[in-house]
C-alpha atoms as one frame of an Amber mdcrd trajectory, in Angstrom:
protein
 -14.279 -22.951  15.295 -16.881 -20.480  14.132 -16.249 -17.088  15.688 -19.721
 -16.813  17.225 -19.396 -20.266  18.833 -15.921 -19.466  20.151 -17.113 -16.182
  21.641 -20.188 -17.786  23.161 -18.127 -20.450  24.881 -15.536 -17.955  26.062
 -18.195 -15.641  27.528 -19.785 -18.573  29.297 -16.453 -19.517  30.818 -16.658
 -22.991  29.377 -13.283 -23.085  27.691 -10.093 -21.152  27.248  -7.645 -20.913
  24.409  -5.525 -23.811  25.653  -8.629 -25.942  26.100  -9.430 -25.372  22.417
  -5.951 -26.389  21.348  -5.739 -29.412  23.628  -9.150 -30.542  22.484  -7.884
 -30.840  18.956  -6.226 -34.096  19.847  -9.629 -35.676  19.287 -11.193 -35.969
  15.863 -14.479 -34.557  17.084 -12.896 -31.446  18.556 -10.825 -30.876  15.451
 -13.921 -31.185  13.317 -15.658 -28.595  15.497 -12.797 -26.219  14.851 -12.272
 -26.840  11.164 -14.175 -29.768   9.803 -17.373 -30.548   8.017 -20.305 -32.615
   9.160 -20.994 -35.786   7.234 -24.217 -36.875   8.863 -23.536 -39.633  11.384
 -19.952 -38.608  12.005 -17.627 -35.659  11.674 -14.635 -35.763   9.381 -11.751
 -33.298   9.670 -11.227 -31.063   6.653  -7.620 -32.257   6.361  -8.038 -35.726
   4.917  -6.756 -38.726   6.830  -4.906 -39.989   3.761  -2.883 -36.768   3.779
  -1.788 -37.170   7.391   1.333 -39.139   6.469   2.300 -36.532   3.862   1.848
 -33.731   6.376   3.975 -35.561   8.905   6.632 -36.181   6.263   6.964 -32.572
   5.135   7.075 -31.295   8.719  10.271 -33.314   9.172  11.956 -31.292   6.400
  14.471 -30.364   7.734  13.105 -30.808  11.266  12.652 -28.403  14.166  16.043
 -27.669  15.691  17.895 -28.779  12.540  18.656 -25.240  11.386  17.118 -23.019
   8.744  15.614 -24.752   5.685  17.535 -24.543   2.426  16.528 -24.324  -1.225
  16.780 -28.110  -1.431  14.228 -28.367   1.387  11.868 -25.943  -0.336  12.081
 -27.908  -3.569  11.457 -31.187  -1.786   8.399 -29.823   0.001   7.134 -28.332
  -3.259   7.483 -31.649  -5.047   5.766 -33.649  -2.312   2.820 -31.229  -2.285
   2.310 -31.174  -6.060  -0.370 -33.887  -6.058  -3.496 -31.672  -6.224  -2.137
 -29.768  -9.227  -1.312 -33.008 -11.040  -4.986 -33.961 -10.801  -5.930 -31.072
 -13.114  -2.761 -30.465 -15.139  -1.132 -32.892 -17.559   2.640 -33.329 -17.565
   4.179 -30.841 -19.997   0.821 -29.118 -20.552   2.287 -25.618 -20.268   5.410
 -26.109 -22.371   6.475 -22.796 -23.870   4.510 -20.682 -21.372   6.443 -17.955
 -19.539   4.999 -16.174 -16.497   6.305 -13.213 -14.502   5.847 -13.279 -10.733
   6.209 -10.148  -8.557   6.756 -10.504  -4.821   9.034  -9.809  -1.867  12.601
 -10.827  -1.094  12.512  -9.922   2.638  14.885 -11.797   4.975  15.572 -14.261
   2.131  11.979 -15.479   2.455   8.816 -15.017   0.329  10.017 -15.182  -3.310
  13.028 -17.278  -2.337  10.708 -19.986  -1.029   8.332 -19.601  -3.962  11.209
 -20.318  -6.339  11.900 -23.576  -4.550   8.252 -24.595  -4.235   7.633 -23.884
  -7.932  10.726 -25.524  -9.413   9.061 -28.973  -9.386   5.905 -27.322 -10.745
   7.967 -25.889 -13.626   9.611 -29.264 -14.258   6.242 -31.039 -14.346   4.224
 -28.483 -16.335   6.946 -27.241 -18.704   6.258 -23.582 -17.838   8.925 -21.052
 -16.877   8.646 -18.312 -14.257  10.566 -15.022 -14.316  10.870 -13.158 -11.025
  10.521  -9.554  -9.883  11.945  -9.299  -6.345  11.044  -6.294  -4.203  12.153
  -5.069  -0.804   9.245  -4.425   1.563   9.912  -0.681   1.597   9.713  -0.574
  -2.220   6.601  -2.691  -2.644   3.837  -0.092  -2.488   5.612   2.384  -4.757
   6.292  -0.287  -7.397   2.714  -1.553  -7.384   1.164   1.910  -7.443   3.422
   2.932 -10.324   2.238  -0.072 -12.353  -1.380   0.828 -11.650  -1.057   4.564
 -12.305   0.849   4.165 -15.568  -1.209   1.174 -16.719   2.005  -0.827 -17.184
   1.299  -4.034 -15.289   4.291  -6.170 -16.262   3.598  -9.252 -14.165   1.184
 -12.160 -14.467   1.111 -13.260 -10.829   1.582 -11.103  -7.754   2.095 -11.714
  -4.062  -0.184  -9.069  -2.566  -2.032  -8.264   0.637  -5.770  -7.785   0.951
  -5.453  -4.034   1.665  -4.435  -3.534  -1.975  -7.568  -5.238  -3.316  -9.328
  -1.899  -3.668  -6.499  -0.638  -5.866  -6.150  -3.793  -7.981  -9.353  -5.833
  -8.094 -11.449  -2.680  -7.819  -9.886  -1.489 -11.070 -10.448  -4.745 -12.938
  -6.736  -5.617 -13.065  -7.022  -9.138 -11.622  -8.281 -12.426 -13.044 -11.332
 -14.066 -11.478 -10.562 -17.373  -9.777 -11.786 -20.461 -11.694 -13.902 -22.958
  -9.774 -11.327 -25.724 -10.127  -8.854 -23.625  -8.145 -11.335 -23.268  -5.292
 -11.556 -27.049  -5.077  -7.772 -27.487  -4.961  -7.093 -24.940  -2.223 -10.108
 -25.717   0.032 -11.155 -22.174   0.937 -13.562 -23.507   3.558 -10.495 -24.282
   5.666  -9.544 -20.584   5.997  -9.991 -18.990   9.418 -13.172 -16.971   9.565
 -11.808 -13.486   9.066 -10.047 -14.496   5.804 -13.236 -15.696   4.172 -15.408
 -13.478   1.967 -15.518 -10.544   1.593 -11.708 -10.743   1.936 -10.282 -11.845
  -1.400 -13.442 -10.835  -3.246 -14.678  -7.747  -5.047 -18.232  -7.245  -6.288
 -18.978 -10.849  -5.350 -16.150 -12.366  -7.406 -13.186 -14.234  -5.894  -9.636
 -13.206  -6.794  -7.319 -14.307  -3.984  -5.483 -17.484  -3.008  -4.608 -16.907
   0.645  -1.111 -17.905   1.748  -1.018 -16.077   5.076  -3.272 -14.750   7.829
  -1.660 -11.663   9.232  -2.287 -10.201  12.633   0.089  -8.640  15.101   0.741
 -10.645  18.244   2.814  -9.873  21.332   6.081 -11.745  21.923   8.017 -11.455
  25.164  11.114 -12.926  26.761  10.194 -15.370  29.525  13.703 -15.214  30.994
  13.146 -11.543  31.827  10.089 -12.484  33.863  11.697 -15.524  35.473  14.653
 -13.395  36.571  14.852 -13.134  40.385  16.965  -9.963  40.305  14.410  -8.201
  38.140  11.570  -9.424  40.369  13.330  -8.128  43.480  14.114  -4.773  41.893
  10.543  -4.431  40.632   9.229  -5.109  44.141  11.328  -2.159  45.296  10.944
   0.174  42.321   7.640  -0.859  40.748   4.000  -0.075  41.409   3.171  -3.042
  43.613   1.927  -5.287  40.819   3.487  -8.742  40.254   6.565  -9.010  38.022
   4.938 -10.904  35.156   4.382 -10.434  31.418   2.291  -7.290  30.892  -1.289
  -7.548  29.671  -1.911  -3.821  29.135   0.003  -1.110  27.319   0.153   0.834
  30.557   2.194  -2.005  32.075   4.325  -2.310  28.918   5.318   1.316  29.396
   6.158   0.854  33.066   8.214  -2.293  32.458  10.074  -0.661  29.557  11.117
   2.300  31.693  12.026   0.006  34.619  14.371  -2.148  32.512  16.475   0.788
  31.313  19.999   0.513  32.672  19.751  -3.180  33.577  21.451  -6.169  31.912
  19.904  -8.751  29.601  19.768 -12.135  31.426  20.631 -14.072  28.250  23.331
 -11.962  26.599  24.678  -9.861  29.451  24.298  -6.776  27.247  22.008  -3.826
  27.948  18.445  -4.810  28.781  15.601  -3.209  26.874  11.857  -3.334  27.221
   9.451  -2.937  24.324  11.057  -2.392  20.910   9.508   0.273  18.682  10.482
   0.449  14.992  11.078   4.150  14.422  11.950   4.040  10.727   9.357   3.768
   7.976   8.938   0.625   5.898   7.077   1.613   2.776   3.834   2.060   4.722
   4.108  -1.252   6.579   5.724   0.456   9.575   2.486   2.277  10.412   1.006
  -1.044  11.536   3.256  -0.881  14.589   1.854   2.455  15.707  -1.592   0.979
  15.085  -0.813  -1.950  17.359  -0.031   0.458  20.170  -3.224   2.379  19.401
  -5.966  -0.189  18.781  -6.618  -0.977  22.462  -6.993   2.766  23.049  -8.951
   3.510  19.866 -11.162   0.492  19.005 -14.217   0.711  21.242 -16.240  -2.542
  21.453 -19.410  -0.673  20.487 -17.892   1.025  17.446 -16.693  -0.868  14.345
 -14.650   2.128  13.136 -11.284   3.228  14.473  -9.283   4.766  11.583 -11.896
   7.077  10.041 -15.406   8.287  10.776 -17.711   6.157   8.577 -20.015   9.026
   7.648 -17.452  11.371   6.099 -13.989   9.695   6.220 -12.757  12.268   8.738
  -9.513  10.804  10.149  -9.421   9.564  13.715  -5.632   9.349  13.659  -5.403
  12.632  15.603  -7.929  11.803  18.298  -6.895  11.255  21.923  -6.325   7.525
  21.430  -3.775   7.838  18.627  -2.116  10.827  20.278  -1.614   8.728  23.409
  -0.051   5.937  21.331   2.342   8.382  19.648   3.208   9.883  23.025   3.891
   6.401  24.402   6.508   5.867  21.682   8.085   9.234  22.348   8.190   8.595
  26.100  10.349   5.456  25.760  12.565   6.457  22.837  15.425   7.034  25.293
  15.208   3.390  26.405  15.569   1.945  22.905  18.786   0.389  21.535  21.311
   2.772  19.940  20.341   4.214  16.541  16.759   2.975  16.888  15.674   5.942
  14.774  17.023   3.925  11.824  15.424   0.611  12.840  12.549  -0.554  10.659
  10.255  -3.444  11.656  12.493  -6.024   9.971  15.345  -4.838  12.164  13.358
  -5.007  15.399  12.213  -8.567  14.703  15.150 -10.306  13.068  18.234  -8.321
  14.020  17.134  -7.356  17.514  14.469  -9.469  19.229  15.276 -12.889  17.736
  18.984 -12.129  18.124  18.628 -11.420  21.850  18.039  -7.658  22.061  14.916
  -6.468  23.864  12.261  -8.183  25.931   8.987  -7.341  24.165   7.834  -6.815
  20.600   4.685  -6.684  18.500   5.064  -8.403  15.169   3.349 -10.742  12.805
   2.966 -14.272  14.060   5.772 -15.787  12.014   8.244 -14.512  14.623   7.047
 -17.597  16.496   8.104 -20.145  13.903  11.372 -18.278  13.316  12.141 -18.416
  17.023  12.494 -22.194  16.869  13.549 -22.918  13.293  15.829 -20.063  12.179
  19.593 -20.015  12.528  19.413 -16.335  13.461  17.328 -16.924  16.593  18.831
 -17.309  20.070  15.571 -16.851  22.016  13.656 -19.975  21.001  13.737 -21.436
  24.509  12.860 -18.190  26.289  10.017 -16.666  24.291   6.302 -16.546  25.022
   3.317 -15.213  23.095  -0.138 -13.732  23.609  -2.467 -11.440  21.738  -1.710
  -7.722  21.884  -1.936  -5.976  25.255  -5.143  -4.216  26.222  -5.725  -0.867
  27.878  -7.137   0.146  31.256  -9.425   2.547  29.398 -10.629   3.121  25.853
 -11.429   6.295  23.930 -15.129   6.597  23.169 -14.882   8.628  19.975 -18.603
   9.244  19.761 -18.731  10.712  23.271 -15.295  12.315  23.090 -14.092  10.875
  26.402 -12.069   8.072  27.949 -14.128   5.194  29.291 -13.342   2.380  31.716
 -15.183  -0.794  30.765 -16.964  -2.837  33.408 -15.621  -5.994  31.737 -12.017
  -4.987  32.395  -9.185  -3.807  30.121 -10.161  -3.163  26.525  -8.515  -5.531
  24.030  -8.466  -4.989  20.272  -5.922  -7.155  18.404  -4.656  -5.520  15.223
  -5.451  -7.626  12.143  -2.511  -5.951  10.410  -2.518  -6.437   6.618  -5.027
  -9.340   6.570  -2.334 -11.608   5.188  -0.489 -12.111   1.928  -2.245 -13.768
  -0.968  -1.436 -14.788  -4.530  -3.378 -13.043  -7.293  -3.398 -13.672 -11.040
  -3.600 -10.626 -13.279  -6.319 -10.127 -15.886  -3.766  -9.732 -18.635  -3.476
 -13.551 -18.860  -7.197 -14.014 -19.515  -6.848 -13.616 -23.273  -4.678 -16.760
 -23.422  -6.458 -19.783 -21.909  -3.255 -21.826 -21.643  -1.392 -19.058 -19.881
  -4.359 -18.362 -17.639  -4.557 -21.986 -16.500  -0.810 -22.069 -15.950  -0.881
 -18.949 -13.786  -3.774 -20.180 -11.690  -2.251 -23.634 -11.198   0.956 -22.006
  -9.917  -1.093 -19.880  -7.522  -3.054 -22.931  -6.380   0.157 -24.825  -5.710
   1.495 -22.048  -3.487  -1.816 -21.890  -1.629  -2.236 -25.638  -1.153  -3.385
 -26.898   2.237  -0.470 -29.232   2.951   2.215 -26.865   1.717   0.663 -24.119
   3.855   1.198 -26.183   7.006   4.917 -26.274   6.269   5.094 -22.512   5.693
   3.350 -21.952   9.028   5.817 -24.127  10.907   9.057 -22.910   9.297  10.539
 -19.500   8.362   8.560 -18.287   5.363   7.194 -14.825   6.044   3.765 -16.328
   6.778   1.827 -17.434   9.833  -0.999 -19.928  10.469  -4.140 -18.999   8.569
  -6.153 -22.208   8.156  -8.283 -23.968  10.746  -6.315 -27.148  10.019  -3.095
 -25.398  11.116  -4.335 -25.478  14.696  -3.895 -29.211  15.280  -1.143 -29.027
  17.897  -0.415 -32.762  17.608   1.032 -32.252  14.124   3.334 -29.556  15.453
   4.478 -31.758  18.324   5.338 -34.560  15.920   7.446 -32.068  13.981   9.504
 -31.338  17.089   7.758 -28.397  18.739   6.997 -28.799  22.451   3.403 -28.471
  23.577   3.760 -25.377  25.767   5.383 -23.445  22.932   2.722 -24.545  20.451
  -0.073 -23.553  22.815   1.409 -20.098  23.215   2.332 -19.555  19.573  -0.807
 -20.957  17.963  -2.950 -19.621  20.780  -1.792 -16.047  20.271  -2.883 -16.275
  16.638  -6.194 -17.994  17.383  -7.036 -15.516  20.141  -6.395 -12.645  17.755
  -8.308 -14.061  14.770 -11.339 -14.870  16.909 -11.376 -11.831  19.166 -14.808
 -10.155  19.205 -13.225  -6.674  19.194 -10.500  -7.290  16.619  -9.433  -4.183
  14.715 -10.048  -5.176  11.091  -8.210  -3.273   8.394 -10.344  -1.615   5.702
  -9.830  -2.785   2.114 -10.165   0.624   0.518  -8.281   2.186  -2.398  -5.190
   4.097  -1.394  -4.819   2.567   2.066  -1.041   2.454   1.697  -1.000   6.045
   0.558  -2.487   6.874   3.947   0.010   4.625   5.728   3.054   5.866   3.833
   2.373   9.537   4.516   1.675   8.657   8.164   5.145   7.118   8.365   6.671
  10.272   6.914   4.964  12.490   9.484   5.754  10.120  12.369   9.431  10.220
  11.385   9.332  13.999  11.652   7.637  13.771  15.021  10.133  11.254  16.371
  12.978  13.477  15.138  11.556  16.446  17.057  10.402  18.436  14.035   6.917
  18.805  15.558   6.321  20.272  18.970   4.192  17.443  20.343   2.466  14.141
  19.708  -0.720  16.087  18.955   0.998  18.195  16.285   2.394  15.028  14.739
  -1.045  13.424  14.676  -2.636  16.574  13.249  -0.112  16.575  10.402  -1.052
  12.978   9.579  -4.759  13.808   9.663  -4.287  16.785   7.348  -2.394  14.624
   4.834  -5.081  11.920   5.061  -7.806  14.441   4.270  -5.924  15.479   1.138
  -5.583  11.835   0.014  -9.299  11.236   0.521 -10.172  14.283  -1.551  -7.808
  13.168  -4.312  -9.301   9.677  -4.468 -12.890  10.838  -4.092 -14.543  11.225
  -0.696 -18.001   9.978  -1.639 -16.678   6.714  -3.090 -14.271   6.238  -0.179
 -17.113   6.616   2.304 -19.112   3.999   0.419 -16.237   1.504   0.361 -15.199
   2.178   3.953 -18.718   1.554   5.201 -18.842  -1.667   3.220 -15.546  -2.812
   4.728 -17.000  -2.257   8.214 -20.168  -4.147   7.375 -22.313  -1.002   7.653
């Protein structure tokens, strides 16, 4: 659905998120969400003749059948190779070697790519060499390659925030038109379309993900009669139900301290904060606490002032978010100071520790299809909590909105994509090989599988929101409505906090992590001092990069 249509209908009270999802059972409704008009009728973007293929791959290995294996990844990759075969002859790339740089987190990302691309290698004759990086090492490795002009890879898995550093410096190859036809970019959700993936009007990115942070919570905590009774005695008079504001998250987190987890019998915990840095990626989790406080509906900016790039990270909104973390550190699991976001998601929440977490949407698919998850039957989802008030940065005061709590879902990282580097452009055979590999990984049918199973990616195409396909794969409807709905609500939210694609963004985030770690360890005297240290470091980065150019690019990213 177009964002303006969605918002119009929501404001008019004519439909809710679940109505949108349920309506997709009909061809007409699905076409409204993701299709194209053909005159006298509407035809869904996902072709009817691909429906059987989509159903087939979603049964590999099947929801509830355990985590997929390399054999499953290879089988899915082979079944989805059809579009590439239409433009590439068998053996066409014999003798070509490509180097691919990406992540190895949680045995996902590059591990899946290897499996998906093995049948591509067998068909085309090309060979791929792999550079595997831990999440915490990613930014440093990429920035080193850029700074020293030693790009040693032909294809890279990269997020949109790095586009300023890479495409802005002419390091990436421009996407050929035939690739656009294979991957069907019109099927992307609205916020992943241009200008995302483009620079100076040229397209560089094959999207394979659509990142945003969503809110996951344990339903068994809120169905627990003992907790409900205790809350009635100890709480603030509100119902014992999943929180919809950060103020309630804080209250519930403090209330649960000292109680027992209803599933495991171990210590109960409320909201889980990752307190250890993650190569810049950990700052997103402080952002997700802050956006409802900091992103005013009447102001597109929330990280910097658009006129001069003065940081907002030390305003009252961000200071409150930092203070929130500090106020519940005593309620966290033991040694939380050494827990990065990967720990909070995969070793804690999915494994039965904690009742609430903000994370990327793929926690949802992992909950039901990963061997490491024990919470698949007791997990619910929504977009990020709101706030009872919001900081009006222009007025310098807190403001209570007449419309109710302020919501501002964090579009954290804008999703992973596959980019081909410009160094292949001098060899037409190698260039075509690299782009065909990228197109294969970003194919529409293959992307449905990665959204439904553990991959490191979440739904990012309009055609991913056909809940009937998910039900046929083995997901139950209520779970699908919650999981897909939390993503759709975030993507389409009128006050979504969109990340700026400016050079050096992960330099800002990495130094913020360093200063937050000091603050959490008590090296600063307050949340305000911690925030001021981040702001000072951000000012230095802006001056190093060039303030005038940063202002220009930041304004462009905000649509100003």
